[in-house]
Coordinates of C-alpha atoms (C1' of nucleotides) in Angstrom, one line a residue:
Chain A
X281 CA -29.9 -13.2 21.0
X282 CA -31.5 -15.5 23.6
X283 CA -31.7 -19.0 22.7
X284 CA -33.9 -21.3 23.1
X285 CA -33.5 -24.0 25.5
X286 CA -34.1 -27.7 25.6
X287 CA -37.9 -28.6 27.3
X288 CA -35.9 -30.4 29.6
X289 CA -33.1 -31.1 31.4
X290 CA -30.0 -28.8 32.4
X291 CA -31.8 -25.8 32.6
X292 CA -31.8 -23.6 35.5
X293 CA -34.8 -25.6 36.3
X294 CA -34.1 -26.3 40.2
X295 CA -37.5 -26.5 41.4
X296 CA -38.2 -22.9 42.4
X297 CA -41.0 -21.9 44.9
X298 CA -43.0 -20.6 41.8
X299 CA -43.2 -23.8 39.7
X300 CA -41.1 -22.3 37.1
X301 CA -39.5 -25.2 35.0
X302 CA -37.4 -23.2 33.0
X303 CA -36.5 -19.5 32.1
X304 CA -40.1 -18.2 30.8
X305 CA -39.1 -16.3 28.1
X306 CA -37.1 -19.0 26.4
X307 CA -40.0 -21.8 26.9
X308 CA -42.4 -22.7 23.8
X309 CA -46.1 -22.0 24.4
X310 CA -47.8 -25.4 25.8
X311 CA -45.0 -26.3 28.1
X312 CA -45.6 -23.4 30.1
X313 CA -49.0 -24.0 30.1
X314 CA -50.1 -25.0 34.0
X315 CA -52.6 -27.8 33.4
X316 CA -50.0 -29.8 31.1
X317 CA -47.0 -29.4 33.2
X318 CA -48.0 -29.9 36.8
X319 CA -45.3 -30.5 39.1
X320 CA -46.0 -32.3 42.7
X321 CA -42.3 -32.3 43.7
X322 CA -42.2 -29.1 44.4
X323 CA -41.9 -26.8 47.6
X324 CA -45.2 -25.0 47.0
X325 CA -46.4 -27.7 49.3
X326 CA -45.5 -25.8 52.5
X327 CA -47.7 -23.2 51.2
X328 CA -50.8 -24.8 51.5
X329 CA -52.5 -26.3 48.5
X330 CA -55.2 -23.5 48.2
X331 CA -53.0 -20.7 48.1
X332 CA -50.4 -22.8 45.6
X333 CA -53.0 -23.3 43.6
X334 CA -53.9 -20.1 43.4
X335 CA -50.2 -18.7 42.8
X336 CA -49.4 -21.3 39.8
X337 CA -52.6 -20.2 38.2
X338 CA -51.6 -16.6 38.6
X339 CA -48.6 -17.3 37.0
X340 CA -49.7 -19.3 34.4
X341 CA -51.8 -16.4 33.1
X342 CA -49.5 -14.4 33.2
X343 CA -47.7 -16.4 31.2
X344 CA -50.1 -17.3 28.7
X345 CA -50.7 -13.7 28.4
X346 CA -47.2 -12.9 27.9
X347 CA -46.4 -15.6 25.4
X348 CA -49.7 -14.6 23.3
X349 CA -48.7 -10.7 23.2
X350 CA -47.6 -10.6 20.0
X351 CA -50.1 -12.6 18.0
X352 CA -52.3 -9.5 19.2
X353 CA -52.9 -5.9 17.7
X354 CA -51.0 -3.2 19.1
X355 CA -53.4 -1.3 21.2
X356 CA -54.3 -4.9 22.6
X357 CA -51.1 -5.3 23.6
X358 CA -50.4 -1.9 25.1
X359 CA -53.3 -2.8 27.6
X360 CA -52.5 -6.1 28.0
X361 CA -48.7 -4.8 29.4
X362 CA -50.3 -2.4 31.3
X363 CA -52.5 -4.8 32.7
X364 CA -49.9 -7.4 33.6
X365 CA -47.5 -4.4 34.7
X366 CA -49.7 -3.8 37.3
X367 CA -50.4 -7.4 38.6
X368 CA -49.4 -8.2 41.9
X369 CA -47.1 -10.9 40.7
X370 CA -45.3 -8.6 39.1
X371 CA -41.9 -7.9 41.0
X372 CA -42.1 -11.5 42.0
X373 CA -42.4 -12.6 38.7
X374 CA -39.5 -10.3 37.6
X375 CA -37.1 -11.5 40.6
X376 CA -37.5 -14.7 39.2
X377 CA -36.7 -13.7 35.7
X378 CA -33.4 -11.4 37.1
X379 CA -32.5 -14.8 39.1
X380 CA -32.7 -17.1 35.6
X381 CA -31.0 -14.4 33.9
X382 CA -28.0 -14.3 35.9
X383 CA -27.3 -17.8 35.9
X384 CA -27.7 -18.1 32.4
X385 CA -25.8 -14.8 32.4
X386 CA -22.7 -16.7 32.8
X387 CA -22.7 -19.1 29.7
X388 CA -22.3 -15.8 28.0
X389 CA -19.7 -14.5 30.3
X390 CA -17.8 -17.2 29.4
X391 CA -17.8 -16.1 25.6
X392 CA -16.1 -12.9 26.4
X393 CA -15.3 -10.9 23.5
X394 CA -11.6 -9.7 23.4
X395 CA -11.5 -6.2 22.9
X396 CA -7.8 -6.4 22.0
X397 CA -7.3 -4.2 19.0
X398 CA -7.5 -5.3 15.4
X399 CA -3.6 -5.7 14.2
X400 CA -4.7 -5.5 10.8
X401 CA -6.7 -2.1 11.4
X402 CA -4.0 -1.1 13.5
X403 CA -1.7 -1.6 10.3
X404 CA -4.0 -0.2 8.3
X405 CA -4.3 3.2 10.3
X406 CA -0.7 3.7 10.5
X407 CA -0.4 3.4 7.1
X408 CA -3.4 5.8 6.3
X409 CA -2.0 8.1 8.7
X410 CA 1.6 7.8 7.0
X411 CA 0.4 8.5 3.8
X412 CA -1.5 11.6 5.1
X413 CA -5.0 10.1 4.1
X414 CA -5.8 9.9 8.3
X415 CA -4.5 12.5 10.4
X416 CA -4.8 16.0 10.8
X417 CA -5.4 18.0 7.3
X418 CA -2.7 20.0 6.5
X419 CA -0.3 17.9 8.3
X420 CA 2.2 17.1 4.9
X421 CA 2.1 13.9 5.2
X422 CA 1.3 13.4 1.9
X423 CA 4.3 16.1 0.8
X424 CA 6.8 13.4 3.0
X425 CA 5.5 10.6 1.5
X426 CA 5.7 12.3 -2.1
X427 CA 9.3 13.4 -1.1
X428 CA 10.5 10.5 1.0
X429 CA 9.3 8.3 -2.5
X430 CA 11.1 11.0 -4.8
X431 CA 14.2 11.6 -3.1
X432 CA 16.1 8.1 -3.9
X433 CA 15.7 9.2 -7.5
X434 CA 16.4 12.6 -9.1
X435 CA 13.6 14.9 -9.6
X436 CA 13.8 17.2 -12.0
X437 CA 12.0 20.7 -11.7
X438 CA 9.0 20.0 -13.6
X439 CA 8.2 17.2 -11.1
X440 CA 6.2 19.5 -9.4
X441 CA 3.7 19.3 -11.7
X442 CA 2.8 15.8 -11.2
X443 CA 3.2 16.4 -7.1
X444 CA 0.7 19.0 -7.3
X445 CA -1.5 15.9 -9.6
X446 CA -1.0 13.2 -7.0
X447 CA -1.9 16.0 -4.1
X448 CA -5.1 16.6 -5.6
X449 CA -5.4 12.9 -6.2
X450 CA -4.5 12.0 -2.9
X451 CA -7.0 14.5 -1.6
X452 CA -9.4 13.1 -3.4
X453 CA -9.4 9.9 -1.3
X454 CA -8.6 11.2 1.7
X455 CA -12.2 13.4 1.4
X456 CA -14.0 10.2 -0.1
X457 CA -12.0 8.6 2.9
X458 CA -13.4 11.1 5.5
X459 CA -17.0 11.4 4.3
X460 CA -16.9 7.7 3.9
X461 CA -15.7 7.4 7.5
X462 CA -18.6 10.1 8.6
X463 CA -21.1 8.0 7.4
X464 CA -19.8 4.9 9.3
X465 CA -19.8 6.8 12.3
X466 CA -23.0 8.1 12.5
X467 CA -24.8 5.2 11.4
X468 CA -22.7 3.0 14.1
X469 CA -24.0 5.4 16.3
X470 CA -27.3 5.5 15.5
X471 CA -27.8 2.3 15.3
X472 CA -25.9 2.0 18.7
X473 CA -28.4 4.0 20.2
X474 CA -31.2 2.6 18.7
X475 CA -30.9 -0.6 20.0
X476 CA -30.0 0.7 23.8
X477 CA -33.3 2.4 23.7
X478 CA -34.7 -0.5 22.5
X479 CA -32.6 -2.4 25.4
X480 CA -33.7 0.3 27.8
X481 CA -37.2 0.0 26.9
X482 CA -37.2 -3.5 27.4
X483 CA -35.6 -3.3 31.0
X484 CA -38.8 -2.6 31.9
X485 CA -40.6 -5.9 31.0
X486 CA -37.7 -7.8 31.3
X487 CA -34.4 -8.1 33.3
X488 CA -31.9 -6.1 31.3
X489 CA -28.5 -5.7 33.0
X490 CA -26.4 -3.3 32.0
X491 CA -23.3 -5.3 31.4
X492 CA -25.5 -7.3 28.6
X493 CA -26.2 -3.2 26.8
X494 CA -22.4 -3.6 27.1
X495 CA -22.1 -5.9 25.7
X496 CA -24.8 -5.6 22.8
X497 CA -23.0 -2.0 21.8
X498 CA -19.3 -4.3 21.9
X499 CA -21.0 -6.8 19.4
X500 CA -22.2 -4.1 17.1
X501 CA -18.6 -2.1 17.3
X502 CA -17.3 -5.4 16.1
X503 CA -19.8 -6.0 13.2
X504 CA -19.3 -2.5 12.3
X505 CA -15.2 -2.3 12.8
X506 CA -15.5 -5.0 9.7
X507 CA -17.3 -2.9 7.4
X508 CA -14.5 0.0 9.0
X509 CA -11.8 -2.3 7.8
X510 CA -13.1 -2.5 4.6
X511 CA -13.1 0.7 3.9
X512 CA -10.1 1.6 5.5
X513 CA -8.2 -1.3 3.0
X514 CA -9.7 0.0 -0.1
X515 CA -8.5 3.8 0.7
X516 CA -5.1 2.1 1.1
X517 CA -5.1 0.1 -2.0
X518 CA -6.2 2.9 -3.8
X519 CA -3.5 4.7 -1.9
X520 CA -0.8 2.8 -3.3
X521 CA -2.2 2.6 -6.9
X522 CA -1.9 6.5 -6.7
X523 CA 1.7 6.1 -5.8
X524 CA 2.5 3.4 -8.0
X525 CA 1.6 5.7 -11.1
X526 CA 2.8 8.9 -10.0
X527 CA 5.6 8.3 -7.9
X528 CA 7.0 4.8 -9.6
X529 CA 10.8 6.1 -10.9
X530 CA 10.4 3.3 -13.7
X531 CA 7.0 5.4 -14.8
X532 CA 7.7 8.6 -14.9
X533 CA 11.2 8.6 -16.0
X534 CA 12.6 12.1 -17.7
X535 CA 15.5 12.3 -19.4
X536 CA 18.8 14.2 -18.0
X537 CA 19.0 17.5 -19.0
X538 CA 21.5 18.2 -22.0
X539 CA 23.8 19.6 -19.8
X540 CA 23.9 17.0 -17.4
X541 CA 24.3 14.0 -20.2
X542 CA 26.7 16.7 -22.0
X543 CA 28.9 16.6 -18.3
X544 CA 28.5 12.7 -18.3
X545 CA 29.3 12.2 -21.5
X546 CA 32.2 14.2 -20.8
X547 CA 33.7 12.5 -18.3
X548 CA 33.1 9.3 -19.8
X549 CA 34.5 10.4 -23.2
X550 CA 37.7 11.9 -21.2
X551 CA 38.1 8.5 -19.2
X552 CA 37.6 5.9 -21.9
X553 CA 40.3 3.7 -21.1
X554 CA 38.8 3.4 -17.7
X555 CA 35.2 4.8 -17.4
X556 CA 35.3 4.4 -13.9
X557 CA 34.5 7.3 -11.8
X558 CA 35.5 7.4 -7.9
X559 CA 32.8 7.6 -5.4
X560 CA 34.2 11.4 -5.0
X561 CA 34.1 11.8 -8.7
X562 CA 30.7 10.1 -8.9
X563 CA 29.7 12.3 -5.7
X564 CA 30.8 15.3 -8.1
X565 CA 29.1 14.3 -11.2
X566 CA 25.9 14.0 -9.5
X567 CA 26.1 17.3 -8.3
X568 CA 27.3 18.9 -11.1
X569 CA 24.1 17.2 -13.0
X570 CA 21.9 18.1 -10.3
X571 CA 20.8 14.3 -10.1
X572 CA 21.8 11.6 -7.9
X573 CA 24.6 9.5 -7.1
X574 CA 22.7 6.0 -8.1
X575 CA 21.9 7.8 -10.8
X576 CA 25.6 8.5 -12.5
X577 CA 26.1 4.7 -11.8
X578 CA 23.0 3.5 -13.9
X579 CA 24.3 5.7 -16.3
X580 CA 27.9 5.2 -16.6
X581 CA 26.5 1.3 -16.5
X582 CA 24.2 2.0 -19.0
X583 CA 26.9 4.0 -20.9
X584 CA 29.5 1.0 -21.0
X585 CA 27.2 -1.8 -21.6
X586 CA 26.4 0.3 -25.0
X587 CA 29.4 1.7 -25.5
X588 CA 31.1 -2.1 -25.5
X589 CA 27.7 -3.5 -27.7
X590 CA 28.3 -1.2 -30.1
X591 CA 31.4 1.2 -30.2
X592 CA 31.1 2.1 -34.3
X593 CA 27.7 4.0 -33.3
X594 CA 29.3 5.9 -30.4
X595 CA 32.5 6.8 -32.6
X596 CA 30.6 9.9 -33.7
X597 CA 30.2 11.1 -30.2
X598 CA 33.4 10.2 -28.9
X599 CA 34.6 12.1 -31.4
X600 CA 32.9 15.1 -30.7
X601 CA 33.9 14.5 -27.1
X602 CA 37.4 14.2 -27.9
X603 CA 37.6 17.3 -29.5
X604 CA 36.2 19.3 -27.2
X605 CA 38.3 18.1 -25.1
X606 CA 41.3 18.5 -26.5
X607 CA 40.5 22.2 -27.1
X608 CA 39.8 22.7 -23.2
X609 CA 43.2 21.2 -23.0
X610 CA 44.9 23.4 -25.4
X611 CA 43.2 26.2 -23.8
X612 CA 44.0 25.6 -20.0
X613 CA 47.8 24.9 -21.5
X614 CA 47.4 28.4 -22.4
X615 CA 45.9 30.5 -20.0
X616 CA 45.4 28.2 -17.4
X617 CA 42.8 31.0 -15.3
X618 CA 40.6 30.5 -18.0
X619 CA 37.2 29.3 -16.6
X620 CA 36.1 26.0 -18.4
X621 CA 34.3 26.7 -21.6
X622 CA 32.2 23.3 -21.5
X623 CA 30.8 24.2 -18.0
X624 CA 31.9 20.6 -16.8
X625 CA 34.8 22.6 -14.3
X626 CA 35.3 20.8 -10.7
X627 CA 37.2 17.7 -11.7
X628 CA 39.6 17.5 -14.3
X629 CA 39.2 16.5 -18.1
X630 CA 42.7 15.8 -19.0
X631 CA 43.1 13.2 -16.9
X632 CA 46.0 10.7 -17.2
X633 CA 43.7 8.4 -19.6
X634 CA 42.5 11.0 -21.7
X635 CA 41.1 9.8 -25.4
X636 CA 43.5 11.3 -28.2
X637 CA 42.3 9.4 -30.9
X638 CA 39.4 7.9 -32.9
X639 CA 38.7 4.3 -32.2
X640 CA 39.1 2.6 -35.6
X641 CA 35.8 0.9 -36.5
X642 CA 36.4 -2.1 -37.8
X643 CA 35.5 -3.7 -34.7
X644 CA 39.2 -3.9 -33.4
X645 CA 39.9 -2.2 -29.9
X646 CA 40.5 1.3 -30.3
X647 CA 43.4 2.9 -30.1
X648 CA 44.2 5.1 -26.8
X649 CA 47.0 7.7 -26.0
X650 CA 48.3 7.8 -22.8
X651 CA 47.8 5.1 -19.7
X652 CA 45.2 2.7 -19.3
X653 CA 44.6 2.1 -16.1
X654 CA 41.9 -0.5 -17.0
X655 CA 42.2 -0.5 -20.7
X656 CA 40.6 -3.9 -20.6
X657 CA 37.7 -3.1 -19.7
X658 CA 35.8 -3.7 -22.8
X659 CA 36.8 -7.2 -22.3
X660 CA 37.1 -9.4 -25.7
X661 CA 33.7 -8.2 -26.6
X662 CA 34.3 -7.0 -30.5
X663 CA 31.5 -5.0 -31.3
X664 CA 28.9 -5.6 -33.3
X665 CA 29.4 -4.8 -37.5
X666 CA 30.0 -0.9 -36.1
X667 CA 29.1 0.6 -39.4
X668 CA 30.3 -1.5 -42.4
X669 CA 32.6 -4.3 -40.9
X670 CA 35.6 -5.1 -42.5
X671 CA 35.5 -2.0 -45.3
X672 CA 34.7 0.9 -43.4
X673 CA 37.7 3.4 -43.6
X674 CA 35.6 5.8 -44.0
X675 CA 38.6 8.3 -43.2
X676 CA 36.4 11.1 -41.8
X677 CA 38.3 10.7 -38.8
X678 CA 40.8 13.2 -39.1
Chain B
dT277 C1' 1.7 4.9 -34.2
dT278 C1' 6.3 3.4 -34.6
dC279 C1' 10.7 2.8 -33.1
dG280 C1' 15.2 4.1 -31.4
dA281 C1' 17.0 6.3 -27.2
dT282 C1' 17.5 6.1 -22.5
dG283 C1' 16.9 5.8 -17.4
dA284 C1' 15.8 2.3 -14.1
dT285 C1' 15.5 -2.3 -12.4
dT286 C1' 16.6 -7.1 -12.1
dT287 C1' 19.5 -10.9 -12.3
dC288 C1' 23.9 -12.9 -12.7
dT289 C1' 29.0 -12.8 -12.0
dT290 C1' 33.2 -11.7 -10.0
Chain C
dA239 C1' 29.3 -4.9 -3.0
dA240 C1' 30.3 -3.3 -7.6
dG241 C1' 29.7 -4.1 -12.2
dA242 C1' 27.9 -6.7 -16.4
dA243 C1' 24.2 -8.0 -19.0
dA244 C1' 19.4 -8.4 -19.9
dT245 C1' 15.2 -6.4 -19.6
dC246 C1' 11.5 -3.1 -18.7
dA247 C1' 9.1 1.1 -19.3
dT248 C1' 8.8 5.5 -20.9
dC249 C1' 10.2 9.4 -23.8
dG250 C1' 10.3 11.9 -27.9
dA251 C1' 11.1 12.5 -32.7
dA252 C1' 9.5 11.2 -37.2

DNA sequence: TTCGATGATTTCTT
DNA sequence: AAGAAATCATCGAA
């Protein structure tokens, strides 16, 4: 806190009335002693040299008795203060010390703490309070942040399980977070007030301006705002593990429902020549499948790229496909008002590139009825040995 | 526990 | 930007 000065030199040692060489309190033992540092330059000649005399051996008992205070037992010192309180140097004495105190007051001024917020605790409290770990209790911010991280990918129902799991889990930290946060405060506090007490206390025996109790509580709010940050970065870290396990897509990824792959599957079997949906179509599909639209284009991505790798292993589908289509055909061609027995109604299924046929499996393209608007699509890619290469007639195809 | 299926993501290509 | 291809990560049946 107060440091100690150089014997000599710089200090605020400008030859005061009261011999004082240096601030008192920061001066070791024997220099302040008045038989080894007798000054004759001073002003206390215009006193008279009996009552100078006097005065600098008044002081320098005070002094000596102030310096030796603590090497003595309590009670002794108790009576010793209570003695020197009452001396008649006193409020001179203490002038003095309030004089010192202010000039050296202003090597400290010049270390002026910036109270400018803490960006990174600013970060971090916006974050907390986004996630719904800060902030008012029942505020749903952690239901936003579960939906705003579960609405770019399809949830299905049962999701709600696992929201209710990372609520609980989220609440979990956020009480840790709170108590944790309790316990910072009140000992901040306490300790706050214990040393302004102590500050207070000390005004008594020595100049203690209120700006430096200012200052004292700023220095502890800073050594304490670390341990603050601290904390407040492990609650987000373990914030965003949370999310990472529950709410990563990648993580907790559920398959499509059997209706919606049957609907997919659908579409793609009906448009094989060019397995291409239309933003609309897509737009449909994703409603239809109760999933979303990035969704039907990882799976019609997903669906070609295997498809193409390996056509012989998807003939059996496609075949099934085919044939359900072509009896929704047949029936719409008959009574036309006949809802759509394969639930897949809203766009149609007999499109213009509708599959007819079985692809023929011995790894050459397959054969399509009707146009191809991208028939090319599977590029030159021959697939892979589909069942047996080369010999595989295996003429269950029709 | 294994392994194929499958939805999602990343990287490259057009 | 859309799609192809490779890869990742999880699911679910055996």
């Amino acid at each position: 806190m107060l440091q100690q000065q150089p014997l000599t030199g710089n200090g605020p040692s400008n030859g005061r009335g009261l011999g004082l060489s240096s601030h008192p309190g920061m001066h070791p033992l024997n220099s302040v002693h008045p038989s080894s540092h007798h000054r004759s330059d001073g002003d206390t000649g215009h006193e008279g040299a009996e009552n100078g005399h006097e005065s600098r051996r008044d002081i320098g008992d005070i002094l000596q008795q102030i310096m030796t205070i603590t090497d003595q037992s309590l009670d002794e010192a108790q009576a010793k203060k209570h003695a020197l309180n009452c001396h008649r140097m006193k409020p001179a004495l203490f002038s003095v010390l309030c004089e010192i105190k202010e000039k050296t007051g202003l090597s400290m001024r010049n270390a002026q703490e910036e109270e400018s917020q803490d960006p990174q605790l600013v970060r971090l409290d916006n974050m907390l309070l986004a996630e719904g770990v800060a902030g008012p209790e029942k505020g749903g911010g952690a239901a936003a942040a579960v939906s705003a991280a579960t609405s770019s990918g399809g949830m299905s129902p049962d999701s709600s399980l696992e929201h209710s799991d990372y609520k609980s889990k989220l609440s979990q930290i956020r009480n840790i977070y709170h108590t944790e946060m309790e316990k910072y405060d009140q000992a901040c506090s306490e300790f706050t007030t214990h040393v302004m007490n102590l500050l207070r206390e000390q005004s008594r025996t020595r100049p203690v301006s209120p700006r430096e109790i200012e200052r004292m509580v700023a220095i502890i709010h800073r050594k304490f705002s670390s341990i603050q940050t601290q904390l407040k970065q492990s609650t987000c870290e373990a914030v965003m593990i949370l999310r990472s396990r529950f709410l990563d897509a990648r993580r907790k990824r559920r398959n499509f429902s059997k209706q919606a792959t049957e609907v997919l599957n659908e579409y793609f079997y009906s448009h094989l020549a060019n397995p291409y949906p239309s933003e609309e179509a897509k737009e449909e599909l994703a409603k239809q499948c109760s999933i979303t639209v990035s969704q039907v284009c990882n799976w019609f991505g997903n669906k070609r790229i295997r498809y193409k790798k390996n056509i012989g292993k998807f003939q059996e589908e496609a075949n099934i496909y085919a044939m359900k289509t072509a009896i929704v055909a047949t029936q719409n061609e008959d009574s036309p008002h006949t809802p759509n027995s394969t639930g897949s109604g809203g766009f149609s299924l007999t499109g213009p590139d509708l599959f007819l046929g079985v692809p023929p499996m011995n790894g050459e393209q397959p054969v399509y009825m009707g146009a191809q608007t991208n028939g090319n699509w599977q590029g030159q890619n021959t697939p892979p040995s589909a069942t047996s290469p080369g010999n595989d007639h295996s003429g269950d195809s029709d």
